Amino acid sequence: MKLKRMGNQTVVFSNPSVILSSYSVVGPMEGQGPLSKTFNAVWKDTINGNSSWEVAESKMLEEAMEGAINQARIAKDEIDYLLAGDLLNQIISANYAARTMGLPFIGLYGACSTMALSMSVGTMLIDGGFARQVLVGVSSHHDTAERQYRMPTEQGGQRAMSAQWTVTGAGSLVLGESGEGPRITAATIGRIVDFGEKDANNMGAAMAPAVADTILNHLHDMNRTPDDYDLIISGDLGSVGLSLSQEVLKKNGLTFNNFSDCGVLIYDKKQDVHAGASGCGCSAVVFAGHILDKIKSGEYKRVLLVGSGALHSPTSSLQGESIPGIGHAVVIEG
Amino acid sequence: MKLKRMGNQTVVFSNPSVILSSYSVVGPMEGQGPLSKTFNAVWKDTINGNSSWEVAESKMLEEAMEGAINQARIAKDEIDYLLAGDLLNQIISANYAARTMGLPFIGLYGACSTMALSMSVGTMLIDGGFARQVLVGVSSHHDTAERQYRMPTEQGGQRAMSAQWTVTGAGSLVLGESGEGPRITAATIGRIVDFGEKDANNMGAAMAPAVADTILNHLHDMNRTPDDYDLIISGDLGSVGLSLSQEVLKKNGLTFNNFSDCGVLIYDKKQDVHAGASGCGCSAVVFAGHILDKIKSGEYKRVLLVGSGALHSPTSSLQGESIPGIGHAVVIEG
């Protein structure tokens, strides 16, 4: 078989997957932000009548998955694999959602890069002839993440200005071997890049070099320039990380204006989230709504989505380790 | 492209991956067990001069990966992807090992089923034309798992008789598109099965129905019987789970004698581990040594390895949730 690789890190699909449908569910704060109208459902509060925030997050992910399946107008048993992940220990949001879905399940962990990672691997499974349709879905939840990664939520402590606000949101897509819709045409799986950042309240700084590395390698592998894309958008660098990533790219001779970040777009400045948004759900819900809408309308013909992940844990931080960053990129074309 | 699927859950590879090499590293207790001579390296203690058990686990995984690459006699840059995972929160053992390896990295979470999952997905990436060589590796560590999942290790509390002992071990394989060695010819990705078991000290019971489900579906999809395999071996059901899984299979009309479990084989009864072994490392090191040796010698011509995973977390257990089980199966032929 002909190898579908370009350069060191990129694969170009012979049979790109088609994004048959998308569905996003968010919490109240995201629903009050500038992208409000692009989400499929907005919860009135972050628990939505469930017994815990953790159960709520899993149910939110289920709702996004069920929504995506309904929008695709296919039966559940036409889906061959579910690819999912989230930020919680042992990815329990994904695991419990997968229990409900009852589909063959591949659990992924790429921290906040999991949406782009699942879109990459999902398309490989379709292009490789292993699946007709793949369901991908990820979630994050402000309250579950806050108490797992940082302080007891009841404490209400002061947040650092470099800190990002974890999105309460779940996004899901149905990818298919054929049909109508935008297509995922290439993917660049990232390597870990770690410049030694140890501040878990500055994950943007930890992820910025990895995102820059993936963008540089992607463009090199594809022999393209940023002008070949209408938009290059990172997952959740936030304002601090986005400017650091731009600085790294500039040092490598690359400056461009069409570089944005889902974590910068989802909240309004007056919502006081400091450096922007983060969480698996961030790029998932911004992509599933705002970005896909603009691809479908023809405003964007080709987009590079670079999911960004900070692959540390509270334990590794307490043990004095730096935060390994990663960026996974997918090309989506209208 | 022709779909490579058989039945509902199984894929049969057009270009099976070749297991070019394997490498296993274990702790002292595993080194004193009945499979002692099948491991590539045995550490004298579980910390091996590192600053913490967590750092030790990650270093052990690195050692296994470096070992597999050396045994395959290829250069690191001939490897297109690293697929890895472990039991720790945010899979930090895999993340830090991936940082050292510097390869494009796909993080997986399937709890103790991660080795079989990574072999499945890794072969899909090769068969699909996305990679020439893939490095897979997983780890677990008794002391890191004990303090994360159960009690402070210093407490030395009484363990339940149904409890399993987490293997301190890391196993790694290089899968290639061509070359000499046993081949991975088919894979059955599991669905979550949950019979309502809530006792985190009885993970064998939680995983047993999922393993039975995957075996039944695999045999049905492939139109095979247990006699078509020299060995059907689960990852880490332990003695309690193995007999429960046999019971579920019997109720479905299936009894056979060639069914074993890596978690039953790795320790001697006099090592007093109660219901046997568990952990991602368990099936990884038993497969990388004992089972592969017997495939290479011709004693086994065809083996079904069914990785078993308990997809809960301490938080989900404290919140009263039951433990979702999963089984991922791969067929390895000599």
XYZ file of C-alpha atoms in Angstrom:
668
model
C 0.000 0.000 0.000
C 1.160 3.510 -0.764
C 2.222 5.336 2.378
C -0.030 8.349 2.982
C 2.656 10.360 4.738
C 4.018 13.779 3.854
C 7.272 14.766 5.555
C 7.945 13.683 9.120
C 4.667 14.165 10.913
C 1.800 14.645 8.489
C -0.597 12.273 6.746
C -2.742 13.264 3.771
C -5.902 11.220 3.457
C -6.767 9.373 0.226
C -10.382 9.243 1.349
C -10.913 12.228 3.635
C -13.623 11.792 6.228
C -16.765 13.866 5.865
C -18.046 15.739 8.912
C -21.639 14.536 8.634
C -22.878 16.363 11.705
C -21.858 18.259 14.804
C -23.477 19.049 18.130
C -22.410 21.180 21.055
C -23.773 21.578 24.569
C -22.442 24.262 26.912
C -22.947 25.708 30.358
C -24.553 29.051 31.211
C -21.360 31.116 31.087
C -20.476 29.928 27.587
C -24.094 30.581 26.631
C -23.656 34.230 27.646
C -20.478 34.645 25.584
C -20.026 36.032 22.092
C -20.507 32.605 20.419
C -23.822 32.015 22.191
C -25.855 31.515 19.031
C -23.503 28.908 17.564
C -24.164 26.257 20.242
C -26.873 23.639 19.895
C -27.875 23.609 23.553
C -27.165 25.762 26.605
C -27.679 24.432 30.130
C -29.145 26.822 32.689
C -26.693 25.735 35.351
C -23.644 23.495 35.477
C -25.268 20.538 37.278
C -28.561 20.320 35.346
C -30.321 18.246 38.004
C -27.659 15.564 38.236
C -26.247 14.162 41.474
C -22.753 15.589 40.977
C -20.779 17.771 38.592
C -18.966 14.639 37.396
C -22.233 12.928 36.488
C -23.376 16.183 34.857
C -20.256 16.320 32.679
C -20.761 12.760 31.495
C -24.452 13.444 30.761
C -23.497 16.591 28.853
C -21.136 14.526 26.705
C -23.883 11.962 26.100
C -26.256 14.751 25.072
C -23.692 16.040 22.556
C -23.124 12.531 21.160
C -26.833 11.776 20.880
C -27.320 15.168 19.234
C -24.607 14.516 16.670
C -26.069 11.093 15.826
C -29.548 12.597 15.407
C -28.255 15.419 13.217
C -26.446 12.879 11.020
C -29.739 11.033 10.532
C -28.133 7.652 10.940
C -28.885 4.814 13.302
C -26.530 4.254 16.223
C -25.559 0.827 14.907
C -24.217 2.398 11.728
C -21.414 3.859 13.848
C -18.422 1.549 14.048
C -16.334 3.280 16.715
C -16.659 5.850 19.430
C -13.502 7.865 20.110
C -13.710 10.016 23.205
C -11.835 11.551 26.095
C -11.913 14.275 28.703
C -9.847 15.832 31.488
C -11.034 13.854 34.482
C -8.919 11.156 36.100
C -9.309 7.904 34.165
C -11.430 9.860 31.612
C -14.593 8.904 33.485
C -16.818 11.363 31.593
C -16.003 9.557 28.358
C -16.170 6.095 29.956
C -19.650 6.573 31.406
C -20.903 8.212 28.204
C -19.464 5.231 26.276
C -21.347 2.871 28.588
C -24.606 4.554 27.599
C -23.725 4.649 23.904
C -22.866 0.923 23.813
C -20.458 1.342 20.883
C -16.976 -0.154 20.406
C -14.936 2.400 22.330
C -11.413 3.761 21.957
C -10.475 6.013 24.880
C -8.014 8.810 24.125
C -6.096 11.164 26.358
C -4.600 14.302 24.882
C -5.799 16.738 27.557
C -7.309 19.772 25.782
C -6.023 18.533 22.404
C -8.315 15.494 22.507
C -10.845 16.817 19.972
C -8.198 17.338 17.268
C -6.606 14.010 18.229
C -9.911 12.144 17.936
C -10.636 13.815 14.574
C -7.195 12.689 13.350
C -7.424 9.096 14.544
C -11.096 8.871 13.564
C -10.282 9.868 10.001
C -7.416 7.361 9.911
C -9.881 4.609 10.882
C -12.247 5.647 8.083
C -9.567 6.210 5.454
C -7.905 2.930 6.418
C -11.098 0.989 5.727
C -11.854 0.077 9.355
C -15.034 2.116 9.773
C -17.893 3.605 7.813
C -18.830 6.111 10.476
C -16.980 7.189 13.607
C -18.438 9.189 16.477
C -15.993 11.497 18.245
C -16.744 13.482 21.375
C -14.992 15.272 24.207
C -16.012 17.283 27.228
C -14.757 19.466 30.022
C -16.528 21.039 32.971
C -15.397 24.034 34.959
C -16.399 22.705 38.353
C -15.092 19.137 37.952
C -11.781 20.407 36.554
C -11.404 23.104 39.175
C -11.711 20.744 42.097
C -9.592 18.042 40.498
C -6.743 20.218 39.232
C -6.738 23.240 41.512
C -8.454 24.333 44.696
C -11.675 23.294 46.409
C -14.312 25.229 44.501
C -15.843 26.443 47.781
C -12.640 28.279 48.606
C -13.202 30.904 45.925
C -9.517 31.837 45.882
C -7.944 34.533 43.738
C -6.996 33.289 40.273
C -3.729 34.246 38.573
C -4.049 36.647 35.632
C -2.426 33.996 33.400
C -5.013 31.393 34.443
C -7.641 30.184 31.994
C -11.245 29.297 32.723
C -12.178 25.684 31.975
C -15.078 25.576 29.543
C -18.179 23.694 30.614
C -19.013 22.131 27.316
C -19.158 18.996 25.218
C -18.784 18.714 21.468
C -19.351 15.741 19.210
C -19.035 15.004 15.498
C -20.060 12.140 13.260
C -17.343 11.448 10.698
C -18.327 9.403 7.653
C -16.670 7.737 4.690
C -19.007 9.567 2.285
C -21.772 12.144 2.207
C -22.162 15.903 2.222
C -20.139 18.215 4.433
C -16.708 19.627 5.189
C -13.881 17.115 4.952
C -10.843 16.343 7.106
C -8.091 16.132 4.512
C -4.856 15.900 6.515
C -3.568 15.498 10.059
C -0.328 16.268 11.856
C 0.114 14.330 15.095
C 2.226 16.361 17.501
C 5.346 15.595 19.484
C 5.754 16.707 23.059
C 7.574 20.008 23.419
C 8.552 21.165 26.898
C 10.342 24.476 27.454
C 10.375 23.932 31.218
C 7.259 25.865 32.252
C 6.223 24.651 35.720
C 3.386 27.045 36.544
C 0.105 25.113 36.311
C -1.627 28.504 36.373
C -0.002 29.358 33.073
C -0.844 26.465 30.797
C -0.897 28.755 27.779
C 2.833 29.263 28.191
C 3.348 25.510 28.587
C 1.451 24.684 25.382
C 2.591 27.576 23.170
C 5.905 26.063 21.973
C 4.213 22.748 21.103
C 1.545 24.484 19.038
C 4.217 26.476 17.208
C 6.218 23.272 16.615
C 3.200 21.510 15.096
C 2.306 24.485 12.876
C 5.897 24.748 11.618
C 6.130 21.014 10.951
C 2.724 20.913 9.301
C 3.544 23.764 6.916
C 6.950 22.250 6.174
C 5.530 18.747 5.585
C 2.776 20.089 3.301
C 5.026 22.652 1.608
C 2.465 25.320 2.418
C 2.430 28.804 3.929
C -0.106 30.302 6.354
C -1.703 31.997 3.319
C -2.899 28.565 2.194
C -5.323 28.687 5.129
C -8.193 31.073 5.748
C -7.750 30.434 9.448
C -5.183 28.767 11.664
C -6.759 28.294 15.068
C -5.325 26.755 18.220
C -7.421 24.992 20.822
C -6.934 26.801 24.086
C -3.707 28.736 24.278
C -5.582 31.715 25.679
C -4.269 35.256 25.267
C -0.940 34.609 27.033
C -0.221 31.415 25.118
C -1.342 32.806 21.773
C 1.096 35.709 21.944
C 3.904 33.376 23.114
C 3.176 30.994 20.262
C 3.259 33.896 17.807
C 6.627 34.893 19.297
C 8.058 31.385 18.773
C 6.742 31.336 15.197
C 8.218 34.806 14.557
C 11.635 33.603 15.749
C 11.267 30.882 13.149
C 10.539 33.454 10.465
C 6.776 33.086 10.388
C 4.346 35.938 10.996
C 0.723 35.895 9.920
C -2.544 37.556 10.837
C -4.955 34.673 10.359
C -3.921 32.963 13.645
C -6.543 32.825 16.373
C -7.434 30.682 19.378
C -10.698 29.078 20.481
C -9.848 29.982 24.088
C -9.707 33.659 23.139
C -12.971 33.619 21.177
C -15.418 31.854 23.491
C -15.710 34.400 26.324
C -16.183 38.137 26.277
C -13.563 40.281 28.025
C -16.214 41.527 30.430
C -16.773 37.942 31.599
C -13.495 38.341 33.524
C -11.905 34.974 32.770
C -8.396 36.468 32.771
C -6.286 34.738 30.055
C -9.223 33.094 28.274
C -10.657 29.619 28.159
C -9.270 26.080 28.329
C -10.517 22.503 28.539
C -11.220 19.725 26.014
C -14.660 21.245 25.519
C -13.253 24.620 24.430
C -11.972 23.738 20.949
C -14.717 21.108 20.608
C -17.666 23.485 20.974
C -16.000 26.384 19.122
C -15.186 24.052 16.243
C -18.549 22.248 16.244
C -20.408 25.560 15.964
C -18.606 28.786 15.073
C -15.864 27.353 12.836
C -17.930 24.690 11.072
C -20.654 27.287 10.395
C -18.146 29.510 8.618
C -16.736 26.583 6.645
C -20.228 25.560 5.573
C -21.123 29.130 4.577
C -18.023 29.311 2.398
C -16.380 32.079 4.437
C -13.531 29.682 5.258
C -12.399 27.298 2.547
C -9.545 25.704 4.444
C -8.896 25.767 8.194
C -6.051 24.365 10.297
C -7.283 23.426 13.780
C -4.412 22.839 16.200
C -5.595 21.220 19.410
C -3.329 22.125 22.315
C -2.733 19.936 25.353
C -0.911 20.344 28.670
C 0.043 16.788 29.618
C 0.788 17.221 33.317
C -1.090 16.144 36.423
C -1.442 17.724 39.873
C 0.945 15.014 41.110
C 3.626 15.779 38.526
C 3.348 19.491 39.343
C 3.688 18.853 43.079
C 6.740 16.702 42.348
C 8.385 19.677 40.610
C 8.016 18.467 37.038
C 7.531 20.871 34.141
C 4.446 20.687 31.926
C 4.807 18.752 28.644
C 2.871 20.465 25.857
C 1.479 18.932 22.674
C -0.318 20.153 19.552
C -2.312 17.975 17.143
C -3.413 19.567 13.864
C -6.186 18.709 11.416
C -6.986 20.328 8.081
C -10.675 20.887 7.411
C -11.839 21.927 3.946
C -15.242 23.159 2.768
C -11.897 1.026 -0.505
C -13.072 -2.353 0.667
C -14.203 -2.277 4.280
C -11.991 -4.524 6.410
C -14.740 -5.345 8.870
C -16.109 -8.743 9.879
C -19.403 -8.724 11.747
C -20.165 -5.957 14.207
C -16.937 -5.400 16.071
C -14.005 -7.047 14.342
C -11.546 -5.916 11.684
C -9.327 -8.285 9.727
C -6.143 -6.682 8.480
C -5.183 -6.776 4.793
C -1.599 -6.056 5.775
C -1.158 -7.428 9.294
C 1.491 -5.652 11.345
C 4.623 -7.598 12.211
C 5.801 -7.593 15.819
C 9.412 -6.692 15.058
C 10.536 -6.648 18.673
C 9.423 -6.659 22.276
C 10.942 -5.576 25.563
C 9.779 -5.891 29.145
C 11.036 -4.398 32.390
C 9.626 -5.476 35.744
C 10.024 -4.913 39.464
C 11.580 -7.315 41.973
C 8.384 -9.165 42.859
C 7.604 -9.989 39.223
C 11.232 -11.016 38.849
C 10.748 -13.595 41.598
C 7.634 -15.053 39.972
C 7.259 -18.063 37.694
C 7.814 -16.009 34.497
C 11.069 -14.541 35.796
C 13.207 -15.743 32.903
C 10.924 -14.307 30.219
C 11.514 -10.648 31.150
C 14.258 -8.569 29.559
C 15.150 -6.622 32.687
C 14.345 -6.878 36.393
C 14.776 -3.898 38.722
C 16.170 -4.576 42.199
C 13.629 -2.300 43.825
C 10.595 -0.347 42.682
C 12.197 3.116 42.737
C 15.531 2.324 41.061
C 17.244 5.483 42.293
C 14.588 7.879 41.026
C 13.098 10.748 43.028
C 9.607 9.245 43.248
C 7.683 6.113 42.292
C 5.934 8.158 39.583
C 9.244 9.180 38.010
C 10.403 5.557 38.336
C 7.342 4.281 36.463
C 7.906 6.704 33.612
C 11.614 5.778 33.458
C 10.691 2.094 33.431
C 8.416 2.720 30.466
C 11.182 4.608 28.687
C 13.560 1.710 29.327
C 11.069 -0.714 27.782
C 10.572 1.544 24.739
C 14.297 2.078 24.204
C 14.780 -1.662 24.601
C 12.159 -2.471 21.975
C 13.669 0.012 19.524
C 17.149 -1.457 20.044
C 15.889 -5.012 19.615
C 14.168 -4.013 16.365
C 17.490 -2.658 15.090
C 15.884 0.422 13.619
C 16.598 4.103 14.176
C 14.170 6.063 16.316
C 13.242 8.311 13.386
C 12.001 5.293 11.453
C 9.133 5.134 13.940
C 6.140 7.176 12.824
C 3.975 7.088 15.956
C 4.204 6.311 19.620
C 1.005 4.917 21.152
C 1.107 4.697 24.921
C -0.862 4.872 28.131
C -0.871 3.904 31.771
C -3.023 3.999 34.905
C -1.906 7.248 36.467
C -4.041 10.366 36.396
C -3.580 12.147 33.050
C -1.390 9.178 31.949
C 1.726 10.991 33.133
C 3.982 7.917 32.874
C 3.273 7.779 29.140
C 3.418 11.568 28.706
C 6.858 11.930 30.292
C 8.184 8.877 28.440
C 6.813 10.408 25.211
C 8.645 13.634 26.011
C 11.918 11.715 26.137
C 11.161 9.712 22.998
C 10.323 12.829 20.956
C 7.993 10.929 18.605
C 4.537 11.929 17.332
C 2.419 10.743 20.248
C -1.104 9.360 20.537
C -2.137 8.965 24.172
C -4.588 6.159 24.908
C -6.581 5.290 27.999
C -8.076 1.844 28.333
C -6.970 1.132 31.926
C -5.435 -2.361 32.031
C -6.618 -3.061 28.457
C -4.301 -0.401 27.026
C -1.710 -2.828 25.614
C -4.281 -4.689 23.503
C -5.880 -1.365 22.546
C -2.548 0.094 21.429
C -1.742 -3.071 19.439
C -5.148 -2.768 17.722
C -4.917 0.920 16.873
C -1.206 0.632 16.019
C -1.939 -2.090 13.483
C -4.779 -0.012 12.018
C -2.325 2.861 11.480
C 0.113 0.529 9.694
C -2.504 -1.340 7.673
C -4.171 1.966 6.742
C -0.931 3.272 5.239
C -0.274 5.941 7.880
C 2.879 4.447 9.382
C 5.783 2.188 8.558
C 6.612 1.445 12.163
C 4.672 2.142 15.347
C 6.039 1.940 18.884
C 3.523 0.873 21.527
C 4.167 0.819 25.238
C 2.320 0.747 28.533
C 3.231 0.604 32.198
C 1.898 0.174 35.690
C 3.577 0.386 39.073
C 2.357 -1.155 42.293
C 3.272 1.752 44.520
C 2.005 4.572 42.288
C -1.267 2.736 41.667
C -1.742 1.800 45.307
C -1.511 5.340 46.575
C -3.564 6.791 43.743
C -6.386 4.251 43.715
C -6.486 2.854 47.220
C -4.880 3.610 50.565
C -1.695 5.412 51.592
C 0.989 2.782 51.052
C 2.410 3.477 54.530
C -0.845 2.321 56.081
C -0.238 -1.317 55.187
C -3.928 -2.170 55.525
C -5.455 -5.598 55.048
C -6.277 -6.349 51.431
C -9.504 -8.083 50.382
C -9.105 -11.665 49.116
C -10.645 -10.579 45.784
C -8.074 -7.793 45.398
C -5.372 -7.997 42.757
C -1.770 -6.849 43.010
C -0.783 -4.139 40.519
C 2.183 -5.295 38.475
C 5.267 -3.101 38.499
C 6.197 -3.469 34.884
C 6.428 -1.890 31.463
C 6.164 -3.598 28.102
C 6.814 -2.234 24.647
C 6.616 -3.538 21.082
C 7.728 -2.243 17.706
C 5.090 -3.007 15.089
C 6.171 -2.839 11.456
C 4.610 -2.981 8.014
C 6.989 -5.776 6.986
C 9.739 -7.987 8.329
C 10.089 -11.195 10.305
C 7.992 -12.029 13.320
C 4.539 -12.873 14.619
C 1.732 -10.869 13.028
C -1.340 -9.113 14.376
C -4.014 -10.306 11.995
C -7.320 -9.098 13.491
C -8.708 -6.916 16.260
C -11.996 -6.662 18.119
C -12.505 -3.323 19.862
C -14.696 -3.817 22.907
C -17.869 -2.166 24.117
C -18.391 -1.252 27.736
C -20.251 -3.898 29.717
C -21.337 -3.099 33.255
C -23.167 -5.654 35.398
C -23.312 -3.230 38.348
C -20.227 -4.307 40.305
C -19.286 -1.449 42.669
C -16.497 -3.048 44.685
C -13.197 -1.500 43.583
C -11.484 -4.352 45.460
C -13.032 -6.802 43.035
C -12.087 -5.518 39.613
C -11.984 -9.047 38.228
C -15.727 -9.284 38.743
C -16.224 -5.887 37.106
C -14.226 -6.824 34.002
C -15.323 -10.468 33.589
C -18.580 -9.818 31.670
C -16.843 -7.414 29.258
C -14.123 -9.955 28.480
C -16.761 -12.633 27.879
C -18.709 -10.214 25.641
C -15.652 -9.482 23.514
C -14.702 -13.171 23.194
C -18.268 -14.079 22.156
C -18.455 -11.240 19.643
C -15.010 -11.979 18.279
C -15.778 -15.665 17.696
C -19.162 -14.793 16.178
C -17.702 -12.109 13.891
C -14.895 -14.402 12.725
C -17.115 -17.480 12.544
C -14.600 -19.331 14.713
C -14.631 -21.523 17.794
C -12.175 -21.529 20.725
C -10.502 -24.512 19.046
C -9.255 -22.169 16.351
C -6.912 -20.729 18.971
C -4.076 -22.424 20.829
C -4.611 -19.967 23.631
C -7.232 -17.393 24.593
C -5.751 -15.217 27.294
C -7.253 -12.275 29.140
C -5.227 -9.393 30.504
C -5.826 -9.243 34.218
C -9.062 -10.831 35.310
C -7.251 -12.636 38.103
C -8.572 -15.877 39.560
C -11.951 -14.441 40.633
C -12.593 -12.706 37.317
C -11.384 -15.629 35.225
C -13.855 -18.026 36.799
C -16.664 -15.449 36.527
C -15.844 -14.883 32.863
C -15.888 -18.651 32.282
C -19.297 -18.745 33.960
C -20.693 -16.033 31.661
C -19.274 -17.844 28.635
C -20.749 -21.144 29.842
C -24.190 -19.527 30.148
C -23.734 -18.536 26.499
C -22.957 -22.138 25.579
C -19.185 -21.837 25.437
C -16.797 -23.942 27.494
C -13.152 -24.438 26.670
C -9.929 -25.350 28.388
C -7.477 -23.115 26.556
C -8.577 -19.964 28.438
C -6.043 -18.401 30.755
C -5.215 -15.006 32.241
C -1.966 -13.034 32.438
C -2.935 -11.932 35.953
C -3.076 -15.570 37.068
C 0.241 -16.537 35.459
C 2.635 -13.817 36.583
C 2.836 -14.517 40.349
C 3.277 -17.723 42.266
C 0.583 -18.636 44.803
C 3.140 -18.444 47.579
C 3.703 -14.768 46.731
C 0.382 -14.134 48.479
C -1.152 -11.664 46.033
C -4.668 -12.950 46.706
C -6.702 -12.927 43.429
C -3.712 -12.428 41.124
C -2.240 -9.505 39.259
C -3.584 -6.404 37.530
C -2.327 -3.219 35.876
C -1.523 -2.165 32.314
C 1.909 -3.686 32.769
C 0.504 -7.140 33.560
C -0.655 -8.224 30.108
C 2.107 -6.129 28.511
C 5.020 -7.947 30.142
C 3.401 -11.390 30.024
C 2.676 -10.922 26.326
C 6.053 -9.342 25.494
C 7.900 -12.295 27.022
C 6.094 -15.533 27.893
C 3.438 -15.502 25.162
C 5.564 -14.118 22.330
C 8.278 -16.660 23.179
C 5.804 -19.512 22.734
C 4.477 -18.054 19.489
C 8.004 -17.717 18.143
C 8.890 -21.268 19.178
C 5.840 -22.573 17.330
C 4.120 -23.891 20.463
C 1.287 -21.446 19.839
C 0.242 -20.834 16.254
C -2.653 -18.499 16.957
C -3.403 -16.601 20.170
C -6.288 -14.333 21.160
C -5.155 -11.720 23.678
C -8.088 -9.985 25.351
C -6.984 -6.906 27.286
C -9.334 -6.188 30.171
C -9.992 -2.746 31.615
C -11.914 -1.382 34.610
C -12.870 2.123 33.533
C -13.720 3.675 36.893
C -11.922 6.217 39.043
C -11.697 6.674 42.813
C -14.088 9.623 42.405
C -16.696 7.601 40.514
C -16.465 4.860 43.158
C -16.911 7.350 46.008
C -19.924 8.775 44.177
C -21.539 5.313 44.188
C -21.066 4.489 40.517
C -20.508 0.933 39.318
C -17.361 -0.037 37.415
C -17.621 -0.096 33.596
C -15.622 -2.985 32.155
C -14.119 -3.311 28.688
C -12.247 -5.963 26.701
C -10.168 -5.357 23.577
C -8.983 -8.417 21.632
C -6.139 -8.925 19.172
C -5.267 -12.035 17.191
C -1.555 -12.833 17.021
C -0.318 -15.511 14.626
C 3.105 -17.139 14.376
